mmCIF file of C-alpha atoms in Angstrom:
data_model
loop_
_atom_site.group_PDB
_atom_site.id
_atom_site.type_symbol
_atom_site.label_atom_id
_atom_site.label_comp_id
_atom_site.label_asym_id
_atom_site.label_seq_id
_atom_site.Cartn_x
_atom_site.Cartn_y
_atom_site.Cartn_z
ATOM 1 C CA MET B 1 -11.527 -12.212 -34.632
ATOM 2 C CA PRO B 2 -9.991 -10.910 -31.377
ATOM 3 C CA ALA B 3 -12.050 -10.215 -28.299
ATOM 4 C CA GLY B 4 -13.172 -6.623 -28.252
ATOM 5 C CA PHE B 5 -13.243 -6.309 -32.014
ATOM 6 C CA THR B 6 -16.068 -4.017 -32.956
ATOM 7 C CA GLY B 7 -17.582 -4.240 -36.354
ATOM 8 C CA GLN B 8 -20.225 -1.554 -36.162
ATOM 9 C CA GLY B 9 -20.114 2.218 -35.930
ATOM 10 C CA VAL B 10 -16.326 2.490 -35.992
ATOM 11 C CA ASP B 11 -13.529 2.085 -38.463
ATOM 12 C CA PRO B 12 -13.569 -1.621 -39.357
ATOM 13 C CA LEU B 13 -9.862 -1.778 -38.538
ATOM 14 C CA THR B 14 -10.381 -0.385 -35.070
ATOM 15 C CA CYS B 15 -10.679 -2.526 -31.952
ATOM 16 C CA ALA B 16 -12.142 -1.269 -28.722
ATOM 17 C CA GLU B 17 -12.273 -2.373 -25.118
ATOM 18 C CA THR B 18 -13.713 -0.876 -21.960
ATOM 19 C CA ILE B 19 -11.907 -1.058 -18.633
ATOM 20 C CA ARG B 20 -12.973 0.286 -15.276
ATOM 21 C CA ILE B 21 -10.334 1.373 -12.777
ATOM 22 C CA LEU B 22 -11.849 2.677 -9.549
ATOM 23 C CA SER B 23 -13.798 5.831 -10.441
ATOM 24 C CA THR B 24 -12.677 6.063 -14.045
ATOM 25 C CA GLU B 25 -14.111 4.169 -16.979
ATOM 26 C CA PHE B 26 -11.743 3.898 -19.920
ATOM 27 C CA ARG B 27 -12.614 3.163 -23.500
ATOM 28 C CA ILE B 28 -9.499 2.079 -25.327
ATOM 29 C CA THR B 29 -9.464 2.100 -29.105
ATOM 30 C CA SER B 30 -6.648 0.879 -31.279
ATOM 31 C CA ASN B 31 -5.848 -0.181 -34.807
ATOM 32 C CA ILE B 32 -3.621 -2.911 -33.335
ATOM 33 C CA PRO B 33 -5.625 -6.063 -32.624
ATOM 34 C CA GLU B 34 -2.675 -7.601 -30.725
ATOM 35 C CA LEU B 35 -2.777 -4.727 -28.253
ATOM 36 C CA ILE B 36 -6.430 -5.280 -27.487
ATOM 37 C CA GLU B 37 -5.744 -8.999 -27.120
ATOM 38 C CA ARG B 38 -2.945 -8.264 -24.664
ATOM 39 C CA LEU B 39 -5.309 -6.182 -22.574
ATOM 40 C CA ALA B 40 -6.373 -9.497 -21.066
ATOM 41 C CA TYR B 41 -3.206 -9.136 -19.019
ATOM 42 C CA LEU B 42 -4.417 -6.049 -17.202
ATOM 43 C CA THR B 43 -8.135 -6.206 -17.703
ATOM 44 C CA GLN B 44 -10.130 -7.095 -14.670
ATOM 45 C CA ARG B 45 -13.870 -7.375 -14.313
ATOM 46 C CA ALA B 46 -14.061 -6.907 -10.581
ATOM 47 C CA GLU B 47 -17.238 -5.376 -9.284
ATOM 48 C CA GLN B 48 -16.295 -1.924 -8.028
ATOM 49 C CA ASP B 49 -18.486 -0.278 -5.443
ATOM 50 C CA LEU B 50 -17.375 3.274 -6.170
ATOM 51 C CA PRO B 51 -19.042 6.001 -8.222
ATOM 52 C CA VAL B 52 -17.860 6.481 -11.804
ATOM 53 C CA LEU B 53 -16.631 10.081 -11.891
ATOM 54 C CA GLU B 54 -15.011 10.164 -15.295
ATOM 55 C CA HIS B 55 -15.213 8.556 -18.715
ATOM 56 C CA CYS B 56 -11.917 8.657 -20.521
ATOM 57 C CA GLU B 57 -11.024 7.836 -24.131
ATOM 58 C CA ILE B 58 -7.588 6.344 -24.749
ATOM 59 C CA SER B 59 -6.271 5.729 -28.224
ATOM 60 C CA VAL B 60 -3.285 3.629 -29.277
ATOM 61 C CA GLN B 61 -2.543 3.877 -32.982
ATOM 62 C CA ARG B 62 0.203 2.443 -35.154
ATOM 63 C CA GLU B 63 1.311 5.201 -37.530
ATOM 64 C CA ASP B 64 4.371 5.235 -39.753
ATOM 65 C CA GLY B 65 6.154 2.541 -37.808
ATOM 66 C CA GLU B 66 5.599 4.005 -34.377
ATOM 67 C CA TYR B 67 2.926 3.728 -31.724
ATOM 68 C CA ARG B 68 1.078 6.827 -30.543
ATOM 69 C CA ILE B 69 -0.761 6.707 -27.211
ATOM 70 C CA SER B 70 -3.119 9.573 -26.547
ATOM 71 C CA GLY B 71 -6.055 10.550 -24.385
ATOM 72 C CA GLY B 72 -6.669 11.687 -20.850
ATOM 73 C CA GLU B 73 -7.119 15.335 -19.952
ATOM 74 C CA GLY B 74 -3.814 17.166 -19.627
ATOM 75 C CA LYS B 75 -1.767 14.228 -20.846
ATOM 76 C CA LYS B 76 0.644 14.652 -23.739
ATOM 77 C CA ASP B 77 0.813 11.961 -26.385
ATOM 78 C CA ASP B 78 3.429 9.244 -25.968
ATOM 79 C CA CYS B 79 5.248 7.807 -28.958
ATOM 80 C CA GLU B 80 6.874 4.386 -28.658
ATOM 81 C CA LEU B 81 8.834 2.280 -31.096
ATOM 82 C CA SER B 82 7.614 -1.178 -30.120
ATOM 83 C CA LEU B 83 4.360 -2.791 -29.112
ATOM 84 C CA PRO B 84 5.597 -3.888 -25.665
ATOM 85 C CA MET B 85 6.732 -0.336 -24.937
ATOM 86 C CA ALA B 86 3.430 1.033 -26.196
ATOM 87 C CA PHE B 87 1.625 -1.408 -23.981
ATOM 88 C CA GLU B 88 3.654 -0.341 -20.956
ATOM 89 C CA ALA B 89 3.076 3.339 -21.697
ATOM 90 C CA MET B 90 -0.646 2.739 -22.015
ATOM 91 C CA PHE B 91 -0.647 0.750 -18.767
ATOM 92 C CA ALA B 92 1.141 3.605 -16.968
ATOM 93 C CA ARG B 93 -1.324 6.109 -18.427
ATOM 94 C CA LEU B 94 -4.319 4.099 -17.227
ATOM 95 C CA HIS B 95 -2.757 3.794 -13.795
ATOM 96 C CA ASP B 96 -2.057 7.541 -13.537
ATOM 97 C CA LEU B 97 -5.485 8.519 -14.762
ATOM 98 C CA GLY B 98 -7.194 5.962 -12.535
ATOM 99 C CA MET B 99 -5.373 7.425 -9.514
ATOM 100 C CA ARG B 100 -6.321 11.002 -10.333
ATOM 101 C CA HIS B 101 -9.470 10.841 -8.270
ATOM 102 C CA PHE B 102 -7.494 9.685 -5.233
ATOM 103 C CA PRO B 103 -4.885 12.421 -4.699
ATOM 104 C CA ASP B 104 -5.337 12.440 -0.936
ATOM 105 C CA HIS B 105 -4.872 8.722 -0.500
ATOM 106 C CA ILE B 106 -1.771 7.106 0.964
ATOM 107 C CA ARG B 107 -0.526 4.298 -1.267
ATOM 108 C CA ILE B 108 0.378 1.105 0.540
ATOM 109 C CA HIS B 109 2.123 -1.732 -1.253
ATOM 110 C CA ALA B 110 0.013 -4.589 0.090
ATOM 111 C CA ALA B 111 -2.197 -7.499 -0.776
ATOM 112 C CA SER B 112 -5.688 -7.066 0.603
ATOM 113 C CA GLY B 113 -8.909 -8.785 1.427
ATOM 114 C CA PHE B 114 -11.752 -8.836 3.898
ATOM 115 C CA GLY B 115 -11.965 -10.414 7.339
ATOM 116 C CA ARG B 116 -14.410 -10.244 10.202
ATOM 117 C CA ASP B 117 -13.409 -6.705 11.199
ATOM 118 C CA GLY B 118 -13.055 -5.059 7.809
ATOM 119 C CA MET B 119 -10.186 -4.911 5.435
ATOM 120 C CA VAL B 120 -7.068 -7.011 5.925
ATOM 121 C CA LEU B 121 -3.747 -5.756 4.611
ATOM 122 C CA LEU B 122 -0.935 -8.195 3.891
ATOM 123 C CA VAL B 123 2.214 -6.101 3.817
ATOM 124 C CA GLY B 124 5.771 -7.216 3.285
ATOM 125 C CA GLU B 125 9.025 -6.461 1.616
ATOM 126 C CA LYS B 126 9.718 -7.513 -1.933
ATOM 127 C CA TRP B 127 9.914 -11.307 -2.289
ATOM 128 C CA SER B 128 8.147 -11.824 1.037
ATOM 129 C CA GLY B 129 5.426 -13.895 -0.633
ATOM 130 C CA LYS B 130 2.519 -11.450 -0.695
ATOM 131 C CA THR B 131 1.056 -12.674 -3.970
ATOM 132 C CA THR B 132 1.643 -16.344 -3.228
ATOM 133 C CA THR B 133 -0.035 -15.930 0.158
ATOM 134 C CA ALA B 134 -2.875 -13.914 -1.368
ATOM 135 C CA VAL B 135 -3.575 -16.500 -4.062
ATOM 136 C CA HIS B 136 -3.307 -19.339 -1.551
ATOM 137 C CA LEU B 137 -5.825 -17.690 0.770
ATOM 138 C CA LEU B 138 -8.087 -16.960 -2.195
ATOM 139 C CA LEU B 139 -8.016 -20.659 -3.122
ATOM 140 C CA GLU B 140 -8.774 -21.561 0.481
ATOM 141 C CA GLY B 141 -11.969 -19.525 0.429
ATOM 142 C CA PHE B 142 -10.881 -16.208 1.923
ATOM 143 C CA GLU B 143 -12.139 -13.032 0.299
ATOM 144 C CA ILE B 144 -8.903 -11.647 -1.121
ATOM 145 C CA VAL B 145 -9.254 -8.785 -3.593
ATOM 146 C CA GLY B 146 -5.764 -7.564 -4.459
ATOM 147 C CA ASP B 147 -2.080 -8.407 -4.368
ATOM 148 C CA GLU B 148 -0.357 -5.089 -4.965
ATOM 149 C CA LEU B 149 -1.749 -1.729 -3.956
ATOM 150 C CA VAL B 150 -4.152 -0.308 -1.397
ATOM 151 C CA LEU B 151 -5.238 3.315 -1.131
ATOM 152 C CA LEU B 152 -5.892 4.702 2.339
ATOM 153 C CA ARG B 153 -7.580 7.840 3.564
ATOM 154 C CA HIS B 154 -9.143 8.601 6.951
ATOM 155 C CA GLY B 155 -9.023 4.970 7.985
ATOM 156 C CA GLN B 156 -10.876 3.761 4.878
ATOM 157 C CA ALA B 157 -8.970 1.585 2.462
ATOM 158 C CA VAL B 158 -9.743 0.621 -1.093
ATOM 159 C CA THR B 159 -7.878 -1.866 -3.237
ATOM 160 C CA PHE B 160 -6.493 -0.835 -6.606
ATOM 161 C CA PRO B 161 -8.107 -3.308 -8.997
ATOM 162 C CA ARG B 162 -5.847 -5.430 -11.138
ATOM 163 C CA PRO B 163 -5.263 -9.140 -11.676
ATOM 164 C CA PHE B 164 -2.916 -10.889 -9.261
ATOM 165 C CA TYR B 165 0.490 -11.308 -10.879
ATOM 166 C CA LEU B 166 1.908 -14.608 -9.687
ATOM 167 C CA ARG B 167 5.485 -15.662 -10.346
ATOM 168 C CA HIS B 168 5.594 -18.778 -12.446
ATOM 169 C CA SER B 169 8.007 -20.303 -9.939
ATOM 170 C CA ALA B 170 5.271 -20.150 -7.264
ATOM 171 C CA ILE B 171 2.781 -22.285 -9.165
ATOM 172 C CA ASP B 172 4.054 -25.533 -7.661
ATOM 173 C CA LEU B 173 3.185 -24.189 -4.211
ATOM 174 C CA LEU B 174 -0.446 -23.761 -5.246
ATOM 175 C CA PRO B 175 -1.684 -27.088 -6.591
ATOM 176 C CA LYS B 176 -5.319 -25.979 -6.322
ATOM 177 C CA LEU B 177 -4.727 -23.655 -9.260
ATOM 178 C CA GLY B 178 -4.795 -26.779 -11.386
ATOM 179 C CA GLY B 179 -4.463 -26.172 -15.087
ATOM 180 C CA MET B 180 -5.882 -22.655 -15.077
ATOM 181 C CA THR B 181 -2.399 -21.185 -15.227
ATOM 182 C CA ASP B 182 -1.840 -22.893 -18.595
ATOM 183 C CA ARG B 183 -4.602 -20.764 -20.088
ATOM 184 C CA ALA B 184 -4.005 -17.554 -18.116
ATOM 185 C CA PRO B 185 -2.379 -14.515 -19.741
ATOM 186 C CA PHE B 186 1.213 -13.877 -18.780
ATOM 187 C CA VAL B 187 4.153 -11.574 -19.396
ATOM 188 C CA HIS B 188 7.855 -11.740 -18.826
ATOM 189 C CA ALA B 189 9.093 -9.168 -16.326
ATOM 190 C CA GLU B 190 12.730 -8.160 -16.203
ATOM 191 C CA THR B 191 13.383 -9.068 -12.565
ATOM 192 C CA ALA B 192 10.544 -11.417 -11.674
ATOM 193 C CA GLY B 193 10.529 -13.618 -14.779
ATOM 194 C CA LYS B 194 7.267 -15.027 -16.084
ATOM 195 C CA LEU B 195 4.245 -13.548 -14.329
ATOM 196 C CA ILE B 196 0.850 -15.213 -14.593
ATOM 197 C CA ALA B 197 -2.224 -12.980 -14.375
ATOM 198 C CA ILE B 198 -4.650 -14.593 -11.945
ATOM 199 C CA ASP B 199 -8.274 -13.465 -12.115
ATOM 200 C CA PRO B 200 -10.275 -14.358 -8.977
ATOM 201 C CA LEU B 201 -13.474 -14.511 -11.043
ATOM 202 C CA LYS B 202 -11.962 -17.240 -13.195
ATOM 203 C CA LEU B 203 -11.316 -19.203 -10.014
ATOM 204 C CA GLY B 204 -15.006 -18.918 -9.259
ATOM 205 C CA ARG B 205 -14.413 -16.411 -6.477
ATOM 206 C CA HIS B 206 -16.377 -13.328 -5.581
ATOM 207 C CA TRP B 207 -14.330 -10.199 -6.487
ATOM 208 C CA LYS B 208 -15.753 -6.958 -5.217
ATOM 209 C CA ILE B 209 -13.631 -3.854 -4.712
ATOM 210 C CA ARG B 210 -15.123 -1.615 -2.055
ATOM 211 C CA PRO B 211 -13.907 0.880 0.545
ATOM 212 C CA ALA B 212 -13.811 -0.396 4.119
ATOM 213 C CA PRO B 213 -12.083 0.400 7.397
ATOM 214 C CA VAL B 214 -8.819 -1.417 8.021
ATOM 215 C CA GLY B 215 -9.402 -4.142 10.620
ATOM 216 C CA THR B 216 -6.158 -6.120 10.500
ATOM 217 C CA VAL B 217 -2.637 -5.454 9.303
ATOM 218 C CA VAL B 218 -0.384 -8.480 8.807
ATOM 219 C CA PHE B 219 3.292 -8.045 8.072
ATOM 220 C CA LEU B 220 4.702 -11.044 6.205
ATOM 221 C CA GLU B 221 8.188 -12.297 6.977
ATOM 222 C CA PRO B 222 9.545 -15.208 4.949
ATOM 223 C CA ASN B 223 10.389 -18.390 6.842
ATOM 224 C CA HIS B 224 11.139 -20.614 3.876
ATOM 225 C CA GLY B 225 11.349 -24.263 4.781
ATOM 226 C CA GLY B 226 9.813 -23.763 8.232
ATOM 227 C CA THR B 227 6.302 -23.703 9.562
ATOM 228 C CA SER B 228 4.134 -20.614 9.627
ATOM 229 C CA SER B 229 3.429 -18.725 12.837
ATOM 230 C CA LEU B 230 1.867 -15.494 14.025
ATOM 231 C CA ARG B 231 2.977 -13.091 16.710
ATOM 232 C CA ALA B 232 1.617 -9.774 17.882
ATOM 233 C CA CYS B 233 3.362 -6.632 16.691
ATOM 234 C CA SER B 234 3.423 -3.332 18.540
ATOM 235 C CA LYS B 235 1.639 -0.461 16.846
ATOM 236 C CA VAL B 236 4.741 1.707 16.629
ATOM 237 C CA GLU B 237 6.718 -1.139 15.106
ATOM 238 C CA MET B 238 3.954 -1.791 12.577
ATOM 239 C CA VAL B 239 3.859 1.893 11.626
ATOM 240 C CA ARG B 240 7.599 1.732 11.028
ATOM 241 C CA ARG B 241 7.354 -1.417 8.909
ATOM 242 C CA VAL B 242 4.332 -0.455 6.848
ATOM 243 C CA LEU B 243 5.479 3.126 6.226
ATOM 244 C CA ALA B 244 8.537 1.652 4.533
ATOM 245 C CA GLN B 245 6.139 0.049 2.033
ATOM 246 C CA SER B 246 4.017 3.177 1.527
ATOM 247 C CA SER B 247 4.031 6.444 -0.389
ATOM 248 C CA PRO B 248 2.546 9.766 0.734
ATOM 249 C CA PRO B 249 -0.538 11.134 -1.026
ATOM 250 C CA SER B 250 0.217 12.877 -4.300
ATOM 251 C CA SER B 251 -1.647 15.951 -3.040
ATOM 252 C CA GLY B 252 0.885 16.272 -0.221
ATOM 253 C CA ARG B 253 -1.867 16.684 2.360
ATOM 254 C CA GLU B 254 -0.227 17.453 5.665
ATOM 255 C CA ASP B 255 -2.113 15.121 8.002
ATOM 256 C CA TRP B 256 -1.285 11.910 6.216
ATOM 257 C CA VAL B 257 1.051 10.523 8.877
ATOM 258 C CA ALA B 258 -1.581 11.154 11.566
ATOM 259 C CA ASP B 259 -4.135 9.395 9.370
ATOM 260 C CA PHE B 260 -1.771 6.476 8.865
ATOM 261 C CA CYS B 261 -0.934 6.190 12.583
ATOM 262 C CA SER B 262 -4.570 6.347 13.592
ATOM 263 C CA THR B 263 -5.435 3.551 11.164
ATOM 264 C CA ILE B 264 -2.668 1.289 12.492
ATOM 265 C CA ASN B 265 -3.572 2.152 16.078
ATOM 266 C CA GLU B 266 -7.147 0.976 15.602
ATOM 267 C CA ALA B 267 -6.279 -2.220 13.698
ATOM 268 C CA ASP B 268 -5.086 -5.602 14.938
ATOM 269 C CA THR B 269 -1.397 -5.797 14.098
ATOM 270 C CA VAL B 270 0.320 -9.115 13.575
ATOM 271 C CA ILE B 271 3.570 -10.438 12.128
ATOM 272 C CA ALA B 272 3.219 -13.654 10.114
ATOM 273 C CA ARG B 273 6.322 -15.795 9.717
ATOM 274 C CA MET B 274 5.441 -17.483 6.457
ATOM 275 C CA GLY B 275 6.623 -21.034 6.210
ATOM 276 C CA ASP B 276 4.555 -23.741 4.558
ATOM 277 C CA LEU B 277 1.227 -22.557 3.238
ATOM 278 C CA ALA B 278 -0.798 -25.407 4.744
ATOM 279 C CA SER B 279 0.036 -24.334 8.292
ATOM 280 C CA ALA B 280 -0.602 -20.717 7.346
ATOM 281 C CA THR B 281 -4.197 -21.485 6.358
ATOM 282 C CA ASP B 282 -5.286 -22.411 9.888
ATOM 283 C CA LEU B 283 -3.523 -19.385 11.338
ATOM 284 C CA PHE B 284 -5.253 -17.020 8.967
ATOM 285 C CA ARG B 285 -8.578 -18.743 9.508
ATOM 286 C CA ARG B 286 -8.304 -18.115 13.247
ATOM 287 C CA LEU B 287 -7.116 -14.561 12.668
ATOM 288 C CA LEU B 288 -9.683 -13.477 10.114
ATOM 289 C CA SER B 289 -12.795 -15.631 10.462
ATOM 290 C CA MET X 1 27.063 17.578 27.015
ATOM 291 C CA PRO X 2 25.090 16.904 30.247
ATOM 292 C CA GLU X 3 21.749 18.685 30.496
ATOM 293 C CA LEU X 4 21.843 21.810 32.639
ATOM 294 C CA THR X 5 19.312 21.320 35.403
ATOM 295 C CA ASP X 6 18.204 24.946 35.288
ATOM 296 C CA ALA X 7 17.675 24.886 31.522
ATOM 297 C CA SER X 8 14.119 24.764 30.147
ATOM 298 C CA PRO X 9 14.155 22.788 26.906
ATOM 299 C CA VAL X 10 11.680 23.675 24.162
ATOM 300 C CA ARG X 11 10.207 21.510 21.430
ATOM 301 C CA VAL X 12 10.989 22.710 17.948
ATOM 302 C CA GLU X 13 8.026 23.950 15.942
ATOM 303 C CA GLY X 14 6.184 21.912 13.351
ATOM 304 C CA LEU X 15 6.101 18.585 15.165
ATOM 305 C CA GLU X 16 3.080 16.366 14.753
ATOM 306 C CA ILE X 17 2.815 14.089 17.768
ATOM 307 C CA ASN X 18 0.840 10.892 17.246
ATOM 308 C CA ILE X 19 0.122 8.980 20.416
ATOM 309 C CA MET X 20 -0.075 5.257 19.788
ATOM 310 C CA HIS X 21 -1.160 2.517 22.206
ATOM 311 C CA ASP X 22 2.464 1.556 22.781
ATOM 312 C CA GLY X 23 4.553 4.560 21.878
ATOM 313 C CA VAL X 24 4.663 7.823 20.022
ATOM 314 C CA VAL X 25 5.237 8.595 16.352
ATOM 315 C CA ILE X 26 6.545 12.080 15.639
ATOM 316 C CA TYR X 27 6.345 13.601 12.185
ATOM 317 C CA GLN X 28 8.666 16.513 11.608
ATOM 318 C CA HIS X 29 6.959 18.337 8.765
ATOM 319 C CA ASP X 30 9.756 20.626 7.623
ATOM 320 C CA ARG X 31 12.297 17.784 7.412
ATOM 321 C CA LYS X 32 9.708 15.190 6.332
ATOM 322 C CA LYS X 33 11.225 12.925 8.962
ATOM 323 C CA ILE X 34 9.546 10.400 11.220
ATOM 324 C CA HIS X 35 10.721 9.503 14.718
ATOM 325 C CA TYR X 36 9.614 6.586 16.847
ATOM 326 C CA LEU X 37 9.656 7.110 20.618
ATOM 327 C CA ASN X 38 8.530 5.121 23.622
ATOM 328 C CA HIS X 39 5.885 6.659 25.874
ATOM 329 C CA THR X 40 8.434 7.990 28.377
ATOM 330 C CA ALA X 41 10.404 9.842 25.716
ATOM 331 C CA GLY X 42 7.100 11.075 24.296
ATOM 332 C CA LEU X 43 6.119 12.415 27.721
ATOM 333 C CA VAL X 44 9.466 14.187 28.100
ATOM 334 C CA LEU X 45 9.038 15.724 24.657
ATOM 335 C CA GLU X 46 5.533 16.916 25.484
ATOM 336 C CA LEU X 47 6.844 18.520 28.675
ATOM 337 C CA CYS X 48 9.501 20.436 26.758
ATOM 338 C CA ASP X 49 7.390 23.564 26.486
ATOM 339 C CA GLY X 50 9.980 26.032 27.804
ATOM 340 C CA ARG X 51 8.225 26.242 31.166
ATOM 341 C CA HIS X 52 9.733 23.184 32.857
ATOM 342 C CA LYS X 53 13.314 22.999 33.991
ATOM 343 C CA VAL X 54 15.184 19.726 33.549
ATOM 344 C CA GLU X 55 14.914 18.769 37.204
ATOM 345 C CA GLU X 56 11.173 19.413 37.091
ATOM 346 C CA LEU X 57 10.883 17.117 34.096
ATOM 347 C CA ALA X 58 12.580 14.350 36.058
ATOM 348 C CA ALA X 59 10.244 14.929 38.984
ATOM 349 C CA ILE X 60 7.148 14.739 36.773
ATOM 350 C CA VAL X 61 8.356 11.588 35.017
ATOM 351 C CA GLY X 62 9.152 9.978 38.365
ATOM 352 C CA LYS X 63 5.740 10.846 39.734
ATOM 353 C CA THR X 64 3.949 9.662 36.568
ATOM 354 C CA TYR X 65 5.592 6.253 36.726
ATOM 355 C CA GLY X 66 5.540 5.952 40.535
ATOM 356 C CA LEU X 67 9.310 5.874 40.901
ATOM 357 C CA PRO X 68 10.929 6.255 44.343
ATOM 358 C CA GLN X 69 13.407 8.820 43.007
ATOM 359 C CA PRO X 70 13.238 11.248 40.062
ATOM 360 C CA PRO X 71 15.154 9.567 37.175
ATOM 361 C CA HIS X 72 17.567 12.460 36.596
ATOM 362 C CA ASP X 73 20.092 10.491 34.555
ATOM 363 C CA ASP X 74 17.505 8.824 32.348
ATOM 364 C CA VAL X 75 15.784 12.129 31.633
ATOM 365 C CA ALA X 76 19.123 13.771 30.885
ATOM 366 C CA ASN X 77 19.953 10.991 28.425
ATOM 367 C CA CYS X 78 16.531 11.267 26.856
ATOM 368 C CA LEU X 79 16.926 15.019 26.407
ATOM 369 C CA GLN X 80 20.290 14.451 24.815
ATOM 370 C CA ASP X 81 18.721 12.034 22.370
ATOM 371 C CA LEU X 82 15.848 14.390 21.584
ATOM 372 C CA ARG X 83 18.320 17.196 21.009
ATOM 373 C CA ALA X 84 20.431 14.987 18.729
ATOM 374 C CA ARG X 85 17.309 14.304 16.702
ATOM 375 C CA GLU X 86 16.666 18.072 16.560
ATOM 376 C CA LEU X 87 13.312 17.687 18.255
ATOM 377 C CA ILE X 88 14.145 20.119 21.060
ATOM 378 C CA ARG X 89 16.424 23.082 21.519
#
């Protein structure tokens, strides 16, 4: 019987699962056991130190050869022809609904964690090694809480909770993962190939999502084959680099650039040339501990 | 075109000026465009309030940075750049 299968009080052919994303708690019901099983890919059980503002029912039903995804105030039903497409549509719906309570937040594409002065953002262009670095630091004992998205408003940042999605090709760089990746859920992404969902809790790490001021912003530059090094980065240059990895608030609030600049101005700003991970550990330990 | 020394340049409206520790970030709301300036260019932009003539701008910049002579050419070039970016008129 799949995880999440409920035998009491509901249709015996219906599975259910509960997922918390920031201030929204979702209850997902489906007559497709495989879908509930695949939720392991996006389900996270991070502690989230934010108030629950909304309970939302999402339904995914197989009807007459198609998949109907419904639920969420103001959202029209989606109909998909395959399970993977239904899964993606449901994922997008959860993401949209989870973000609804954060319309004024700037979205920064960054890995994130906590250091001595508050939140640490690890920003970089695509393929710069954000997730690999994040998982490495997690394995080395740093408190890393996300690998993808950070929401920022008035200097306070909060990590969007989701598992870390590590490229299969990066596993060899992270021997401390051991055999856990053999058992971890995974998907195949069009451009990135096989992605392994890494859950910090399953690595025995503390995983607590909470708002905090931004203390340090690190911009990652790849230096494949070399050693890792850090150098200071001017505030204006860091604004330029990080803005390129950010999106304005969906509300369109007018002071978002000022908010962004003020946050960068108050944070330590560093460029990390990422070579071998072993030499990076000591650098990050000095920077963040 | 060289800046006319008796002209009084004016910042365009709708600029958000963010002073950073090592420069200035300008957000132009109507064009949704961001400009990155050093502190000197930021100072020149701030002084473009329609009340200072170009030669006065050079004098103020020179005094602010303790220069022996007002940097007329540098200020003229800066104004040209600001005008090209449509930050002043």
